[in-house]
mmCIF file of C-alpha atoms and ligand atoms in Angstrom:
data_model
loop_
_atom_site.group_PDB
_atom_site.id
_atom_site.type_symbol
_atom_site.label_atom_id
_atom_site.label_comp_id
_atom_site.label_asym_id
_atom_site.label_seq_id
_atom_site.Cartn_x
_atom_site.Cartn_y
_atom_site.Cartn_z
ATOM 1 C CA MET A 65 14.555 12.606 6.444
ATOM 2 C CA ILE A 66 11.988 10.287 8.016
ATOM 3 C CA ALA A 67 8.592 9.529 6.461
ATOM 4 C CA ILE A 68 5.955 8.962 9.124
ATOM 5 C CA GLY A 69 2.307 7.948 8.981
ATOM 6 C CA CYS A 70 -0.476 6.374 10.984
ATOM 7 C CA ASP A 71 -4.098 5.367 10.924
ATOM 8 C CA HIS A 72 -6.645 6.366 13.583
ATOM 9 C CA GLY A 73 -5.428 3.526 15.854
ATOM 10 C CA GLY A 74 -1.924 4.960 15.854
ATOM 11 C CA TYR A 75 -2.625 8.679 15.804
ATOM 12 C CA ASP A 76 -1.869 9.541 19.453
ATOM 13 C CA LEU A 77 1.342 7.533 19.419
ATOM 14 C CA LYS A 78 2.422 9.147 16.159
ATOM 15 C CA LEU A 79 2.063 12.586 17.766
ATOM 16 C CA ALA A 80 4.231 11.458 20.675
ATOM 17 C CA VAL A 81 6.864 10.110 18.278
ATOM 18 C CA GLU A 82 6.802 13.346 16.279
ATOM 19 C CA SER A 83 7.407 15.379 19.466
ATOM 20 C CA TYR A 84 10.365 13.126 20.197
ATOM 21 C CA LEU A 85 11.749 13.541 16.673
ATOM 22 C CA LYS A 86 11.458 17.331 16.962
ATOM 23 C CA GLU A 87 13.230 17.247 20.322
ATOM 24 C CA GLN A 88 16.042 15.200 18.766
ATOM 25 C CA GLY A 89 16.299 17.487 15.759
ATOM 26 C CA VAL A 90 15.311 14.688 13.371
ATOM 27 C CA GLU A 91 13.494 15.948 10.276
ATOM 28 C CA TYR A 92 10.333 14.154 9.190
ATOM 29 C CA VAL A 93 7.455 14.403 6.724
ATOM 30 C CA ASP A 94 4.005 13.386 7.929
ATOM 31 C CA PHE A 95 1.793 11.480 5.468
ATOM 32 C CA GLY A 96 -1.320 11.463 7.672
ATOM 33 C CA CYS A 97 -3.733 10.665 9.031
ATOM 34 C CA ASP A 98 -4.872 13.540 11.232
ATOM 35 C CA GLY A 99 -6.903 11.351 13.537
ATOM 36 C CA GLU A 100 -9.785 10.599 11.157
ATOM 37 C CA LYS A 101 -10.640 6.999 10.229
ATOM 38 C CA VAL A 102 -8.470 5.794 7.378
ATOM 39 C CA ASP A 103 -7.476 2.447 5.901
ATOM 40 C CA TYR A 104 -3.904 1.696 6.955
ATOM 41 C CA PRO A 105 -2.817 0.378 3.495
ATOM 42 C CA ASP A 106 -3.407 3.858 2.045
ATOM 43 C CA ILE A 107 -0.974 5.414 4.504
ATOM 44 C CA ALA A 108 1.551 2.573 4.382
ATOM 45 C CA VAL A 109 1.959 2.959 0.636
ATOM 46 C CA LYS A 110 2.539 6.730 0.838
ATOM 47 C CA VAL A 111 5.293 6.345 3.435
ATOM 48 C CA CYS A 112 6.928 3.353 1.754
ATOM 49 C CA GLU A 113 7.023 5.003 -1.674
ATOM 50 C CA LYS A 114 9.131 7.796 -0.193
ATOM 51 C CA VAL A 115 11.544 5.283 1.317
ATOM 52 C CA VAL A 116 11.830 3.215 -1.860
ATOM 53 C CA ASN A 117 12.374 6.243 -4.100
ATOM 54 C CA GLY A 118 15.037 7.585 -1.757
ATOM 55 C CA GLU A 119 13.282 10.834 -0.833
ATOM 56 C CA CYS A 120 13.241 9.591 2.754
ATOM 57 C CA ASP A 121 15.874 7.485 4.512
ATOM 58 C CA LYS A 122 13.506 5.501 6.704
ATOM 59 C CA GLY A 123 9.815 5.220 7.523
ATOM 60 C CA ILE A 124 7.795 4.970 10.704
ATOM 61 C CA LEU A 125 4.241 3.594 10.579
ATOM 62 C CA VAL A 126 1.835 3.385 13.485
ATOM 63 C CA CYS A 127 -1.534 1.630 13.560
ATOM 64 C CA GLY A 128 -3.425 -0.078 16.380
ATOM 65 C CA THR A 129 -1.105 -3.083 16.523
ATOM 66 C CA GLY A 130 1.606 -2.180 14.012
ATOM 67 C CA ILE A 131 0.781 -5.432 12.258
ATOM 68 C CA GLY A 132 -1.498 -4.252 9.453
ATOM 69 C CA MET A 133 0.964 -1.505 8.547
ATOM 70 C CA SER A 134 3.863 -3.968 8.498
ATOM 71 C CA MET A 135 1.975 -6.461 6.339
ATOM 72 C CA CYS A 136 1.254 -3.753 3.786
ATOM 73 C CA ALA A 137 4.752 -2.283 3.911
ATOM 74 C CA ASN A 138 6.388 -5.659 3.358
ATOM 75 C CA LYS A 139 4.410 -6.169 0.137
ATOM 76 C CA ILE A 140 6.251 -3.243 -1.416
ATOM 77 C CA ASN A 141 9.495 -4.102 -3.204
ATOM 78 C CA GLY A 142 12.503 -2.745 -1.372
ATOM 79 C CA ILE A 143 10.772 -2.400 1.977
ATOM 80 C CA ARG A 144 11.954 -4.305 5.031
ATOM 81 C CA ALA A 145 9.462 -3.425 7.736
ATOM 82 C CA ALA A 146 9.628 -4.619 11.334
ATOM 83 C CA VAL A 147 6.960 -4.407 14.016
ATOM 84 C CA CYS A 148 8.761 -3.641 17.255
ATOM 85 C CA GLY A 149 7.447 -3.570 20.787
ATOM 86 C CA ASP A 150 10.852 -3.676 22.482
ATOM 87 C CA THR A 151 14.200 -1.936 22.102
ATOM 88 C CA PHE A 152 16.240 -5.112 21.506
ATOM 89 C CA SER A 153 14.223 -5.926 18.378
ATOM 90 C CA ALA A 154 14.474 -2.346 17.159
ATOM 91 C CA LYS A 155 18.257 -2.430 17.483
ATOM 92 C CA TYR A 156 18.741 -5.849 15.888
ATOM 93 C CA THR A 157 16.340 -5.318 13.037
ATOM 94 C CA ARG A 158 18.710 -2.530 12.003
ATOM 95 C CA LEU A 159 21.928 -4.478 12.640
ATOM 96 C CA HIS A 160 20.817 -7.746 11.049
ATOM 97 C CA ASN A 161 17.831 -7.049 8.778
ATOM 98 C CA ASN A 162 18.680 -3.514 7.662
ATOM 99 C CA ALA A 163 15.028 -2.673 8.311
ATOM 100 C CA ASN A 164 14.020 0.545 6.624
ATOM 101 C CA VAL A 165 10.514 0.874 8.096
ATOM 102 C CA LEU A 166 9.590 0.666 11.774
ATOM 103 C CA CYS A 167 6.015 -0.248 12.674
ATOM 104 C CA MET A 168 4.503 0.141 16.128
ATOM 105 C CA GLY A 169 1.140 -0.420 17.752
ATOM 106 C CA GLY A 170 -0.532 2.591 19.323
ATOM 107 C CA ARG A 171 -2.818 0.260 21.256
ATOM 108 C CA VAL A 172 0.079 -1.928 22.364
ATOM 109 C CA ILE A 173 2.883 0.254 23.716
ATOM 110 C CA GLY A 174 3.128 3.593 25.483
ATOM 111 C CA ALA A 175 4.847 6.765 24.314
ATOM 112 C CA GLY A 176 7.950 6.356 26.495
ATOM 113 C CA LEU A 177 8.804 2.924 25.150
ATOM 114 C CA ALA A 178 7.912 3.929 21.593
ATOM 115 C CA CYS A 179 10.398 6.799 21.705
ATOM 116 C CA GLU A 180 13.146 4.491 22.989
ATOM 117 C CA ILE A 181 12.333 2.068 20.188
ATOM 118 C CA VAL A 182 12.570 4.907 17.669
ATOM 119 C CA HIS A 183 15.914 5.911 19.169
ATOM 120 C CA GLU A 184 17.339 2.391 18.626
ATOM 121 C CA PHE A 185 15.903 2.224 15.146
ATOM 122 C CA LEU A 186 17.422 5.529 14.087
ATOM 123 C CA ASN A 187 20.783 5.157 15.801
ATOM 124 C CA ASN A 188 21.941 1.712 14.733
ATOM 125 C CA GLU A 189 23.474 0.800 11.398
ATOM 126 C CA PHE A 190 23.337 -2.405 9.367
ATOM 127 C CA GLU A 191 26.278 -4.674 10.216
ATOM 128 C CA GLY A 192 26.622 -6.132 6.728
ATOM 129 C CA GLY A 193 28.938 -9.152 6.660
ATOM 130 C CA ARG A 194 27.118 -12.454 6.982
ATOM 131 C CA HIS A 195 23.751 -10.686 6.797
ATOM 132 C CA ILE A 196 24.222 -9.488 3.235
ATOM 133 C CA ALA A 197 23.623 -12.909 1.647
ATOM 134 C CA ARG A 198 20.500 -13.337 3.790
ATOM 135 C CA LEU A 199 19.119 -10.025 2.636
ATOM 136 C CA ASP A 200 19.894 -11.005 -0.961
ATOM 137 C CA LYS A 201 17.821 -14.145 -0.438
ATOM 138 C CA MET A 202 15.073 -12.036 1.105
ATOM 139 C CA LYS A 203 15.140 -9.758 -1.940
ATOM 140 C CA ASN A 204 14.687 -12.823 -4.179
ATOM 141 C CA LEU A 205 11.388 -13.540 -2.429
ATOM 142 C CA GLU A 206 9.880 -10.312 -3.741
ATOM 143 C CA GLY A 207 7.048 -10.968 -6.175
ATOM 144 C CA LYS A 208 6.712 -14.686 -5.339
HETATM 145 C C1 RB5 B 595 -7.937 -0.166 13.067
HETATM 146 O O1 RB5 B 595 -9.054 -0.346 13.872
HETATM 147 C C2 RB5 B 595 -6.955 -1.306 13.279
HETATM 148 O O2 RB5 B 595 -7.429 -2.453 12.672
HETATM 149 C C3 RB5 B 595 -5.583 -0.934 12.746
HETATM 150 O O3 RB5 B 595 -5.149 0.203 13.389
HETATM 151 C C4 RB5 B 595 -4.471 -1.930 12.923
HETATM 152 O O4 RB5 B 595 -4.386 -2.382 14.231
HETATM 153 C C5 RB5 B 595 -4.390 -3.017 11.957
HETATM 154 O O5 RB5 B 595 -3.463 -3.833 11.967
#
């Protein structure tokens, strides 16, 4: 199950991503917004809580740039959020960083690229190995 959310800057792209998820048979829960003006931290926290508590496997957050959402998401313990504007980053943030939240910018990339990014994010698994110790060190940064 994927948790997905956006602010007004990411609304159109979120709808495109949701159509793609439906097409692919990927289940998701939408935590808003519905196009109205909202503050992105309010949406980021709703999506990330579901990822951290295990109700959802991964999260997708869309704002104007993807940056505000990622900054908020990465303040939440247990979240590893990556802003991606290309497919290589989306693949490697799964393989190396075990990212559990994908952030994208609705004012930065188009729907076609965003769906390919989502595909890489959802279809690559963490490699483990040498990356485990790095993620442990990352975890130790929480709360500093
Ligand atoms: C909203 O105008 C905009 O600031 C927001 O969508 C996002 O780009 C923030 O990082």
